[in-house]
Amino acid sequence: MKALCFTGSNLGHIVSQAPSLLCCSLEQNLSPKVSLFVAIFGSKHSLYKIITRYPRLLMCNTDNVKPNIDILKKSSMQDELLLYAIMVRPSLILRSEELLKSEIEYVRNLGILEGSKGFANALVAIDSSGLENFENKLKLLTTLRLLENEILKIVRWFPSTLSGGIDKIKKNMDFLKNTAGFQPNIVVTHSRLLTYSVENRLLPRHKVFEFLRETDPSRLPKSLVKVYNLSERSFADKFLLGTPEAAKLFENYKGKSVDLAIS
């Protein structure tokens, strides 16, 4: 493990996630797996990054790895894109061949260009959610007045935003429509809005906007939606600090874990 650059807390993390690797045969199990994965991923550094994300990779049955790599390559996934997909979703290469083929076929039927990053992103999102669950999310977006071509645009370019559960998507869409006053298709161009916490991000910032609308409309940004994407520090610097109303603004933003001093 140290030869793969795992030391200190990183080594502790790997062992805590896959403790049984300490009982594996070095010669008959771990060394052959490491050699196989280094050959697939191109370097020990790439393998290090993947194992950090998915420690159980070292404990997996590798029977499906080579066949699945071949299946992915047949879907026009070149080496760089293949490595990207596996690094995001290492378990892709551990699936049964039948399941992986069905997921790839589903992405094809969505009309996403094979060999594109959008194809890889959609495959990762589907594998992460499960095929049936992913289909249910697409149906949900249809019921929320999104057009088919709008939904497909999200799937092509921002599929990872559909990684949340169905209840979360419903909750975020309800906030965006009924509280923030956006049209449902706002998530087509700003799909990250589906990933944020309503309680810890969207609603607190909305309260700040409401306060500014009443007290100092000139400070309101031209595009409120873009402000939801700001980091905590950037949002605080731009809208919470340096004004006579700072204390009141922080009160509207209370509950946040932003360790900032009012000045």
PDB file of C-alpha atoms in Angstrom:
ATOM      1  CA  MET A   1       0.000   0.000   0.000  1.00  0.00           C
ATOM      2  CA  LYS A   2       2.850   2.386   0.767  1.00  0.00           C
ATOM      3  CA  ALA A   3       4.297   1.594  -2.667  1.00  0.00           C
ATOM      4  CA  LEU A   4       1.040   3.001  -4.074  1.00  0.00           C
ATOM      5  CA  CYS A   5       1.689   6.213  -2.087  1.00  0.00           C
ATOM      6  CA  PHE A   6      -0.852   5.467   0.671  1.00  0.00           C
ATOM      7  CA  THR A   7       0.473   6.737   3.984  1.00  0.00           C
ATOM      8  CA  GLY A   8      -0.877   8.204   7.209  1.00  0.00           C
ATOM      9  CA  SER A   9      -4.561   9.113   7.223  1.00  0.00           C
ATOM     10  CA  ASN A  10      -5.005   8.003   3.580  1.00  0.00           C
ATOM     11  CA  LEU A  11      -3.777   4.536   4.442  1.00  0.00           C
ATOM     12  CA  GLY A  12      -6.034   4.499   7.496  1.00  0.00           C
ATOM     13  CA  HIS A  13      -9.008   5.447   5.308  1.00  0.00           C
ATOM     14  CA  ILE A  14      -8.347   2.620   2.846  1.00  0.00           C
ATOM     15  CA  VAL A  15      -7.900   0.011   5.565  1.00  0.00           C
ATOM     16  CA  SER A  16     -11.009   1.160   7.441  1.00  0.00           C
ATOM     17  CA  GLN A  17     -13.093   0.905   4.250  1.00  0.00           C
ATOM     18  CA  ALA A  18     -11.683  -2.469   3.193  1.00  0.00           C
ATOM     19  CA  PRO A  19     -10.047  -4.055   6.279  1.00  0.00           C
ATOM     20  CA  SER A  20     -10.078  -7.558   4.821  1.00  0.00           C
ATOM     21  CA  LEU A  21      -7.402  -6.542   2.298  1.00  0.00           C
ATOM     22  CA  LEU A  22      -4.881  -7.048   5.137  1.00  0.00           C
ATOM     23  CA  CYS A  23      -5.817 -10.735   5.100  1.00  0.00           C
ATOM     24  CA  CYS A  24      -5.431 -11.159   1.352  1.00  0.00           C
ATOM     25  CA  SER A  25      -2.523 -12.992  -0.191  1.00  0.00           C
ATOM     26  CA  LEU A  26      -0.058 -10.451  -1.523  1.00  0.00           C
ATOM     27  CA  GLU A  27       1.326 -12.761  -4.230  1.00  0.00           C
ATOM     28  CA  GLN A  28      -1.914 -14.406  -5.354  1.00  0.00           C
ATOM     29  CA  ASN A  29      -4.417 -11.574  -4.880  1.00  0.00           C
ATOM     30  CA  LEU A  30      -3.298  -7.981  -4.357  1.00  0.00           C
ATOM     31  CA  SER A  31      -0.213  -7.871  -6.592  1.00  0.00           C
ATOM     32  CA  PRO A  32      -2.011  -9.333  -9.652  1.00  0.00           C
ATOM     33  CA  LYS A  33      -4.929  -6.922  -9.113  1.00  0.00           C
ATOM     34  CA  VAL A  34      -2.631  -3.930  -8.812  1.00  0.00           C
ATOM     35  CA  SER A  35      -0.805  -4.961 -12.000  1.00  0.00           C
ATOM     36  CA  LEU A  36      -4.134  -5.372 -13.814  1.00  0.00           C
ATOM     37  CA  PHE A  37      -5.467  -1.989 -12.696  1.00  0.00           C
ATOM     38  CA  VAL A  38      -2.220  -0.144 -13.428  1.00  0.00           C
ATOM     39  CA  ALA A  39      -2.342  -1.576 -16.957  1.00  0.00           C
ATOM     40  CA  ILE A  40      -5.960  -0.398 -17.311  1.00  0.00           C
ATOM     41  CA  PHE A  41      -5.597   3.038 -15.737  1.00  0.00           C
ATOM     42  CA  GLY A  42      -2.148   3.834 -17.124  1.00  0.00           C
ATOM     43  CA  SER A  43      -0.245   4.574 -13.932  1.00  0.00           C
ATOM     44  CA  LYS A  44      -0.050   3.965 -10.195  1.00  0.00           C
ATOM     45  CA  HIS A  45      -1.024   7.618  -9.688  1.00  0.00           C
ATOM     46  CA  SER A  46      -4.319   7.102 -11.510  1.00  0.00           C
ATOM     47  CA  LEU A  47      -4.929   3.916  -9.535  1.00  0.00           C
ATOM     48  CA  TYR A  48      -4.200   5.823  -6.322  1.00  0.00           C
ATOM     49  CA  LYS A  49      -6.908   8.400  -7.133  1.00  0.00           C
ATOM     50  CA  ILE A  50      -9.454   5.701  -7.963  1.00  0.00           C
ATOM     51  CA  ILE A  51      -8.744   3.607  -4.856  1.00  0.00           C
ATOM     52  CA  THR A  52      -9.052   6.745  -2.734  1.00  0.00           C
ATOM     53  CA  ARG A  53     -12.596   7.170  -4.075  1.00  0.00           C
ATOM     54  CA  TYR A  54     -13.483   3.489  -4.087  1.00  0.00           C
ATOM     55  CA  PRO A  55     -11.271   1.456  -1.686  1.00  0.00           C
ATOM     56  CA  ARG A  56     -13.273  -1.740  -2.199  1.00  0.00           C
ATOM     57  CA  LEU A  57     -11.904  -1.935  -5.728  1.00  0.00           C
ATOM     58  CA  LEU A  58      -8.992  -3.893  -4.296  1.00  0.00           C
ATOM     59  CA  MET A  59     -11.384  -6.462  -2.839  1.00  0.00           C
ATOM     60  CA  CYS A  60     -13.528  -6.980  -5.918  1.00  0.00           C
ATOM     61  CA  ASN A  61     -13.808  -9.995  -8.158  1.00  0.00           C
ATOM     62  CA  THR A  62     -11.984  -8.977 -11.327  1.00  0.00           C
ATOM     63  CA  ASP A  63     -13.592 -11.545 -13.651  1.00  0.00           C
ATOM     64  CA  ASN A  64     -15.804  -8.903 -15.285  1.00  0.00           C
ATOM     65  CA  VAL A  65     -13.155  -6.177 -15.505  1.00  0.00           C
ATOM     66  CA  LYS A  66     -11.581  -7.047 -18.858  1.00  0.00           C
ATOM     67  CA  PRO A  67     -14.894  -7.919 -20.585  1.00  0.00           C
ATOM     68  CA  ASN A  68     -16.468  -4.690 -19.305  1.00  0.00           C
ATOM     69  CA  ILE A  69     -13.496  -2.637 -20.488  1.00  0.00           C
ATOM     70  CA  ASP A  70     -13.989  -4.166 -23.946  1.00  0.00           C
ATOM     71  CA  ILE A  71     -17.732  -3.388 -23.833  1.00  0.00           C
ATOM     72  CA  LEU A  72     -17.044   0.245 -22.925  1.00  0.00           C
ATOM     73  CA  LYS A  73     -14.470   0.595 -25.684  1.00  0.00           C
ATOM     74  CA  LYS A  74     -16.947  -0.810 -28.211  1.00  0.00           C
ATOM     75  CA  SER A  75     -19.262   2.060 -27.263  1.00  0.00           C
ATOM     76  CA  SER A  76     -16.662   4.393 -28.836  1.00  0.00           C
ATOM     77  CA  MET A  77     -15.249   5.338 -25.449  1.00  0.00           C
ATOM     78  CA  GLN A  78     -11.603   6.258 -26.032  1.00  0.00           C
ATOM     79  CA  ASP A  79      -8.913   5.742 -23.390  1.00  0.00           C
ATOM     80  CA  GLU A  80      -9.088   9.251 -21.901  1.00  0.00           C
ATOM     81  CA  LEU A  81     -12.875   9.212 -21.666  1.00  0.00           C
ATOM     82  CA  LEU A  82     -12.874   5.632 -20.406  1.00  0.00           C
ATOM     83  CA  LEU A  83     -10.508   6.576 -17.600  1.00  0.00           C
ATOM     84  CA  TYR A  84     -12.670   9.593 -16.762  1.00  0.00           C
ATOM     85  CA  ALA A  85     -15.832   7.463 -16.511  1.00  0.00           C
ATOM     86  CA  ILE A  86     -14.159   4.813 -14.367  1.00  0.00           C
ATOM     87  CA  MET A  87     -12.621   7.402 -12.049  1.00  0.00           C
ATOM     88  CA  VAL A  88     -16.043   8.959 -11.487  1.00  0.00           C
ATOM     89  CA  ARG A  89     -17.787   5.587 -11.175  1.00  0.00           C
ATOM     90  CA  PRO A  90     -15.246   2.758 -10.553  1.00  0.00           C
ATOM     91  CA  SER A  91     -17.993   0.172 -10.086  1.00  0.00           C
ATOM     92  CA  LEU A  92     -18.794   0.483 -13.827  1.00  0.00           C
ATOM     93  CA  ILE A  93     -16.156  -2.123 -14.593  1.00  0.00           C
ATOM     94  CA  LEU A  94     -17.454  -4.507 -11.927  1.00  0.00           C
ATOM     95  CA  ARG A  95     -21.034  -4.770 -13.186  1.00  0.00           C
ATOM     96  CA  SER A  96     -22.387  -7.876 -14.855  1.00  0.00           C
ATOM     97  CA  GLU A  97     -21.865  -7.687 -18.593  1.00  0.00           C
ATOM     98  CA  GLU A  98     -25.624  -7.847 -19.188  1.00  0.00           C
ATOM     99  CA  LEU A  99     -26.365  -4.893 -16.913  1.00  0.00           C
ATOM    100  CA  LEU A 100     -23.590  -2.759 -18.398  1.00  0.00           C
ATOM    101  CA  LYS A 101     -24.800  -3.514 -21.926  1.00  0.00           C
ATOM    102  CA  SER A 102     -28.378  -2.580 -21.015  1.00  0.00           C
ATOM    103  CA  GLU A 103     -27.218   0.737 -19.498  1.00  0.00           C
ATOM    104  CA  ILE A 104     -25.172   1.559 -22.592  1.00  0.00           C
ATOM    105  CA  GLU A 105     -28.107   0.707 -24.851  1.00  0.00           C
ATOM    106  CA  TYR A 106     -30.371   2.964 -22.774  1.00  0.00           C
ATOM    107  CA  VAL A 107     -27.972   5.906 -23.229  1.00  0.00           C
ATOM    108  CA  ARG A 108     -27.860   5.211 -26.975  1.00  0.00           C
ATOM    109  CA  ASN A 109     -31.644   5.329 -27.137  1.00  0.00           C
ATOM    110  CA  LEU A 110     -31.570   8.768 -25.497  1.00  0.00           C
ATOM    111  CA  GLY A 111     -29.829  10.014 -28.620  1.00  0.00           C
ATOM    112  CA  ILE A 112     -26.581  10.986 -26.918  1.00  0.00           C
ATOM    113  CA  LEU A 113     -23.550  10.880 -29.199  1.00  0.00           C
ATOM    114  CA  GLU A 114     -21.385   7.831 -28.530  1.00  0.00           C
ATOM    115  CA  GLY A 115     -17.809   8.657 -27.645  1.00  0.00           C
ATOM    116  CA  SER A 116     -18.789  12.058 -26.220  1.00  0.00           C
ATOM    117  CA  LYS A 117     -18.332  13.208 -22.637  1.00  0.00           C
ATOM    118  CA  GLY A 118     -22.109  13.573 -22.445  1.00  0.00           C
ATOM    119  CA  PHE A 119     -22.406   9.851 -23.210  1.00  0.00           C
ATOM    120  CA  ALA A 120     -19.968   9.020 -20.405  1.00  0.00           C
ATOM    121  CA  ASN A 121     -21.721  11.374 -17.972  1.00  0.00           C
ATOM    122  CA  ALA A 122     -25.122   9.868 -18.719  1.00  0.00           C
ATOM    123  CA  LEU A 123     -23.794   6.327 -18.294  1.00  0.00           C
ATOM    124  CA  VAL A 124     -22.249   7.237 -14.941  1.00  0.00           C
ATOM    125  CA  ALA A 125     -25.477   8.876 -13.747  1.00  0.00           C
ATOM    126  CA  ILE A 126     -27.600   5.909 -14.804  1.00  0.00           C
ATOM    127  CA  ASP A 127     -25.240   3.403 -13.204  1.00  0.00           C
ATOM    128  CA  SER A 128     -25.216   5.463 -10.011  1.00  0.00           C
ATOM    129  CA  SER A 129     -29.004   5.771  -9.774  1.00  0.00           C
ATOM    130  CA  GLY A 130     -30.005   2.427 -11.183  1.00  0.00           C
ATOM    131  CA  LEU A 131     -31.790   2.178 -14.510  1.00  0.00           C
ATOM    132  CA  GLU A 132     -35.350   2.001 -13.165  1.00  0.00           C
ATOM    133  CA  ASN A 133     -34.802   4.857 -10.714  1.00  0.00           C
ATOM    134  CA  PHE A 134     -33.248   7.024 -13.423  1.00  0.00           C
ATOM    135  CA  GLU A 135     -36.240   6.431 -15.695  1.00  0.00           C
ATOM    136  CA  ASN A 136     -38.552   7.488 -12.862  1.00  0.00           C
ATOM    137  CA  LYS A 137     -36.631  10.754 -12.494  1.00  0.00           C
ATOM    138  CA  LEU A 138     -37.075  11.519 -16.183  1.00  0.00           C
ATOM    139  CA  LYS A 139     -40.797  10.827 -15.891  1.00  0.00           C
ATOM    140  CA  LEU A 140     -40.951  13.149 -12.870  1.00  0.00           C
ATOM    141  CA  LEU A 141     -39.347  15.988 -14.853  1.00  0.00           C
ATOM    142  CA  THR A 142     -41.974  15.471 -17.537  1.00  0.00           C
ATOM    143  CA  THR A 143     -44.771  15.908 -14.987  1.00  0.00           C
ATOM    144  CA  LEU A 144     -43.085  19.127 -13.813  1.00  0.00           C
ATOM    145  CA  ARG A 145     -43.754  20.757 -17.197  1.00  0.00           C
ATOM    146  CA  LEU A 146     -40.312  20.254 -18.678  1.00  0.00           C
ATOM    147  CA  LEU A 147     -40.333  19.467 -22.390  1.00  0.00           C
ATOM    148  CA  GLU A 148     -38.731  16.298 -23.719  1.00  0.00           C
ATOM    149  CA  ASN A 149     -35.939  18.172 -25.513  1.00  0.00           C
ATOM    150  CA  GLU A 150     -35.222  20.156 -22.306  1.00  0.00           C
ATOM    151  CA  ILE A 151     -34.966  16.968 -20.268  1.00  0.00           C
ATOM    152  CA  LEU A 152     -32.654  15.403 -22.836  1.00  0.00           C
ATOM    153  CA  LYS A 153     -30.436  18.488 -22.694  1.00  0.00           C
ATOM    154  CA  ILE A 154     -30.038  18.000 -18.925  1.00  0.00           C
ATOM    155  CA  VAL A 155     -29.238  14.320 -19.455  1.00  0.00           C
ATOM    156  CA  ARG A 156     -26.694  15.100 -22.181  1.00  0.00           C
ATOM    157  CA  TRP A 157     -24.809  17.883 -20.441  1.00  0.00           C
ATOM    158  CA  PHE A 158     -25.622  17.759 -16.730  1.00  0.00           C
ATOM    159  CA  PRO A 159     -26.702  14.162 -15.924  1.00  0.00           C
ATOM    160  CA  SER A 160     -24.933  14.191 -12.560  1.00  0.00           C
ATOM    161  CA  THR A 161     -27.539  16.690 -11.327  1.00  0.00           C
ATOM    162  CA  LEU A 162     -30.056  13.837 -11.474  1.00  0.00           C
ATOM    163  CA  SER A 163     -28.058  11.840  -8.924  1.00  0.00           C
ATOM    164  CA  GLY A 164     -30.283  13.036  -6.074  1.00  0.00           C
ATOM    165  CA  GLY A 165     -33.364  11.160  -4.985  1.00  0.00           C
ATOM    166  CA  ILE A 166     -36.805  11.728  -6.466  1.00  0.00           C
ATOM    167  CA  ASP A 167     -38.053  13.440  -3.291  1.00  0.00           C
ATOM    168  CA  LYS A 168     -35.145  15.903  -3.430  1.00  0.00           C
ATOM    169  CA  ILE A 169     -35.834  16.758  -7.064  1.00  0.00           C
ATOM    170  CA  LYS A 170     -39.499  17.376  -6.210  1.00  0.00           C
ATOM    171  CA  LYS A 171     -38.562  19.558  -3.238  1.00  0.00           C
ATOM    172  CA  ASN A 172     -36.074  21.657  -5.186  1.00  0.00           C
ATOM    173  CA  MET A 173     -38.436  22.121  -8.120  1.00  0.00           C
ATOM    174  CA  ASP A 174     -41.211  23.164  -5.737  1.00  0.00           C
ATOM    175  CA  PHE A 175     -38.933  25.793  -4.165  1.00  0.00           C
ATOM    176  CA  LEU A 176     -37.727  27.134  -7.511  1.00  0.00           C
ATOM    177  CA  LYS A 177     -41.255  27.460  -8.867  1.00  0.00           C
ATOM    178  CA  ASN A 178     -43.373  28.455  -5.866  1.00  0.00           C
ATOM    179  CA  THR A 179     -40.899  30.331  -3.653  1.00  0.00           C
ATOM    180  CA  ALA A 180     -38.238  31.731  -5.973  1.00  0.00           C
ATOM    181  CA  GLY A 181     -40.733  32.265  -8.799  1.00  0.00           C
ATOM    182  CA  PHE A 182     -38.700  30.693 -11.604  1.00  0.00           C
ATOM    183  CA  GLN A 183     -40.102  28.865 -14.591  1.00  0.00           C
ATOM    184  CA  PRO A 184     -39.459  25.088 -14.449  1.00  0.00           C
ATOM    185  CA  ASN A 185     -37.060  25.226 -17.413  1.00  0.00           C
ATOM    186  CA  ILE A 186     -34.594  27.236 -15.304  1.00  0.00           C
ATOM    187  CA  VAL A 187     -32.965  23.884 -14.426  1.00  0.00           C
ATOM    188  CA  VAL A 188     -32.090  23.285 -18.073  1.00  0.00           C
ATOM    189  CA  THR A 189     -29.414  25.996 -18.041  1.00  0.00           C
ATOM    190  CA  HIS A 190     -28.836  26.017 -14.273  1.00  0.00           C
ATOM    191  CA  SER A 191     -29.197  22.352 -13.409  1.00  0.00           C
ATOM    192  CA  ARG A 192     -27.041  22.610 -10.280  1.00  0.00           C
ATOM    193  CA  LEU A 193     -30.078  24.112  -8.605  1.00  0.00           C
ATOM    194  CA  LEU A 194     -31.385  20.559  -8.323  1.00  0.00           C
ATOM    195  CA  THR A 195     -28.370  19.526  -6.237  1.00  0.00           C
ATOM    196  CA  TYR A 196     -28.402  22.269  -3.575  1.00  0.00           C
ATOM    197  CA  SER A 197     -30.011  21.935  -0.169  1.00  0.00           C
ATOM    198  CA  VAL A 198     -33.219  23.950   0.107  1.00  0.00           C
ATOM    199  CA  GLU A 199     -32.834  24.417   3.865  1.00  0.00           C
ATOM    200  CA  ASN A 200     -29.105  25.198   3.944  1.00  0.00           C
ATOM    201  CA  ARG A 201     -28.558  27.135   0.731  1.00  0.00           C
ATOM    202  CA  LEU A 202     -31.505  28.107  -1.437  1.00  0.00           C
ATOM    203  CA  LEU A 203     -33.967  29.289   1.214  1.00  0.00           C
ATOM    204  CA  PRO A 204     -31.448  31.272   3.346  1.00  0.00           C
ATOM    205  CA  ARG A 205     -30.203  33.132   0.275  1.00  0.00           C
ATOM    206  CA  HIS A 206     -33.775  33.766  -0.823  1.00  0.00           C
ATOM    207  CA  LYS A 207     -34.458  35.407   2.559  1.00  0.00           C
ATOM    208  CA  VAL A 208     -31.486  37.718   2.020  1.00  0.00           C
ATOM    209  CA  PHE A 209     -32.830  38.676  -1.411  1.00  0.00           C
ATOM    210  CA  GLU A 210     -36.253  39.413   0.096  1.00  0.00           C
ATOM    211  CA  PHE A 211     -34.679  41.654   2.722  1.00  0.00           C
ATOM    212  CA  LEU A 212     -32.637  43.531   0.105  1.00  0.00           C
ATOM    213  CA  ARG A 213     -35.711  43.931  -2.079  1.00  0.00           C
ATOM    214  CA  GLU A 214     -37.421  45.784   0.778  1.00  0.00           C
ATOM    215  CA  THR A 215     -34.464  47.784   2.081  1.00  0.00           C
ATOM    216  CA  ASP A 216     -32.005  48.337  -0.781  1.00  0.00           C
ATOM    217  CA  PRO A 217     -33.210  47.084  -4.193  1.00  0.00           C
ATOM    218  CA  SER A 218     -30.147  48.579  -5.866  1.00  0.00           C
ATOM    219  CA  ARG A 219     -28.017  45.827  -4.324  1.00  0.00           C
ATOM    220  CA  LEU A 220     -30.044  43.050  -5.887  1.00  0.00           C
ATOM    221  CA  PRO A 221     -28.108  41.239  -8.623  1.00  0.00           C
ATOM    222  CA  LYS A 222     -29.450  41.261 -12.172  1.00  0.00           C
ATOM    223  CA  SER A 223     -29.573  37.466 -12.174  1.00  0.00           C
ATOM    224  CA  LEU A 224     -30.645  35.977  -8.855  1.00  0.00           C
ATOM    225  CA  VAL A 225     -30.180  32.440 -10.103  1.00  0.00           C
ATOM    226  CA  LYS A 226     -26.446  32.879 -10.622  1.00  0.00           C
ATOM    227  CA  VAL A 227     -26.035  33.983  -7.025  1.00  0.00           C
ATOM    228  CA  TYR A 228     -27.215  30.587  -5.826  1.00  0.00           C
ATOM    229  CA  ASN A 229     -24.068  29.150  -7.403  1.00  0.00           C
ATOM    230  CA  LEU A 230     -21.660  31.422  -5.510  1.00  0.00           C
ATOM    231  CA  SER A 231     -19.430  29.901  -2.851  1.00  0.00           C
ATOM    232  CA  GLU A 232     -20.300  30.675   0.766  1.00  0.00           C
ATOM    233  CA  ARG A 233     -17.400  33.129   1.081  1.00  0.00           C
ATOM    234  CA  SER A 234     -18.222  34.917  -2.177  1.00  0.00           C
ATOM    235  CA  PHE A 235     -21.893  35.184  -1.241  1.00  0.00           C
ATOM    236  CA  ALA A 236     -21.060  36.574   2.205  1.00  0.00           C
ATOM    237  CA  ASP A 237     -18.536  39.093   0.835  1.00  0.00           C
ATOM    238  CA  LYS A 238     -20.951  40.332  -1.819  1.00  0.00           C
ATOM    239  CA  PHE A 239     -24.247  40.430   0.072  1.00  0.00           C
ATOM    240  CA  LEU A 240     -23.758  40.090   3.830  1.00  0.00           C
ATOM    241  CA  LEU A 241     -20.764  42.170   4.853  1.00  0.00           C
ATOM    242  CA  GLY A 242     -19.797  45.811   4.858  1.00  0.00           C
ATOM    243  CA  THR A 243     -23.234  47.413   5.175  1.00  0.00           C
ATOM    244  CA  PRO A 244     -25.219  48.941   8.063  1.00  0.00           C
ATOM    245  CA  GLU A 245     -27.725  46.118   7.647  1.00  0.00           C
ATOM    246  CA  ALA A 246     -25.070  43.406   8.062  1.00  0.00           C
ATOM    247  CA  ALA A 247     -26.453  42.157  11.373  1.00  0.00           C
ATOM    248  CA  LYS A 248     -29.972  41.917   9.939  1.00  0.00           C
ATOM    249  CA  LEU A 249     -28.697  40.172   6.831  1.00  0.00           C
ATOM    250  CA  PHE A 250     -26.898  37.614   8.968  1.00  0.00           C
ATOM    251  CA  GLU A 251     -30.071  37.081  10.929  1.00  0.00           C
ATOM    252  CA  ASN A 252     -31.856  36.237   7.683  1.00  0.00           C
ATOM    253  CA  TYR A 253     -29.004  33.909   6.853  1.00  0.00           C
ATOM    254  CA  LYS A 254     -28.810  32.270  10.288  1.00  0.00           C
ATOM    255  CA  GLY A 255     -28.384  28.543  10.499  1.00  0.00           C
ATOM    256  CA  LYS A 256     -25.512  28.614   8.069  1.00  0.00           C
ATOM    257  CA  SER A 257     -22.121  27.257   9.048  1.00  0.00           C
ATOM    258  CA  VAL A 258     -20.281  30.295   7.699  1.00  0.00           C
ATOM    259  CA  ASP A 259     -17.637  31.356  10.177  1.00  0.00           C
ATOM    260  CA  LEU A 260     -17.448  35.038   9.331  1.00  0.00           C
ATOM    261  CA  ALA A 261     -17.055  38.128  11.467  1.00  0.00           C
ATOM    262  CA  ILE A 262     -19.445  41.010  10.933  1.00  0.00           C
ATOM    263  CA  SER A 263     -17.537  44.188  10.221  1.00  0.00           C
TER     264      SER A 263
END
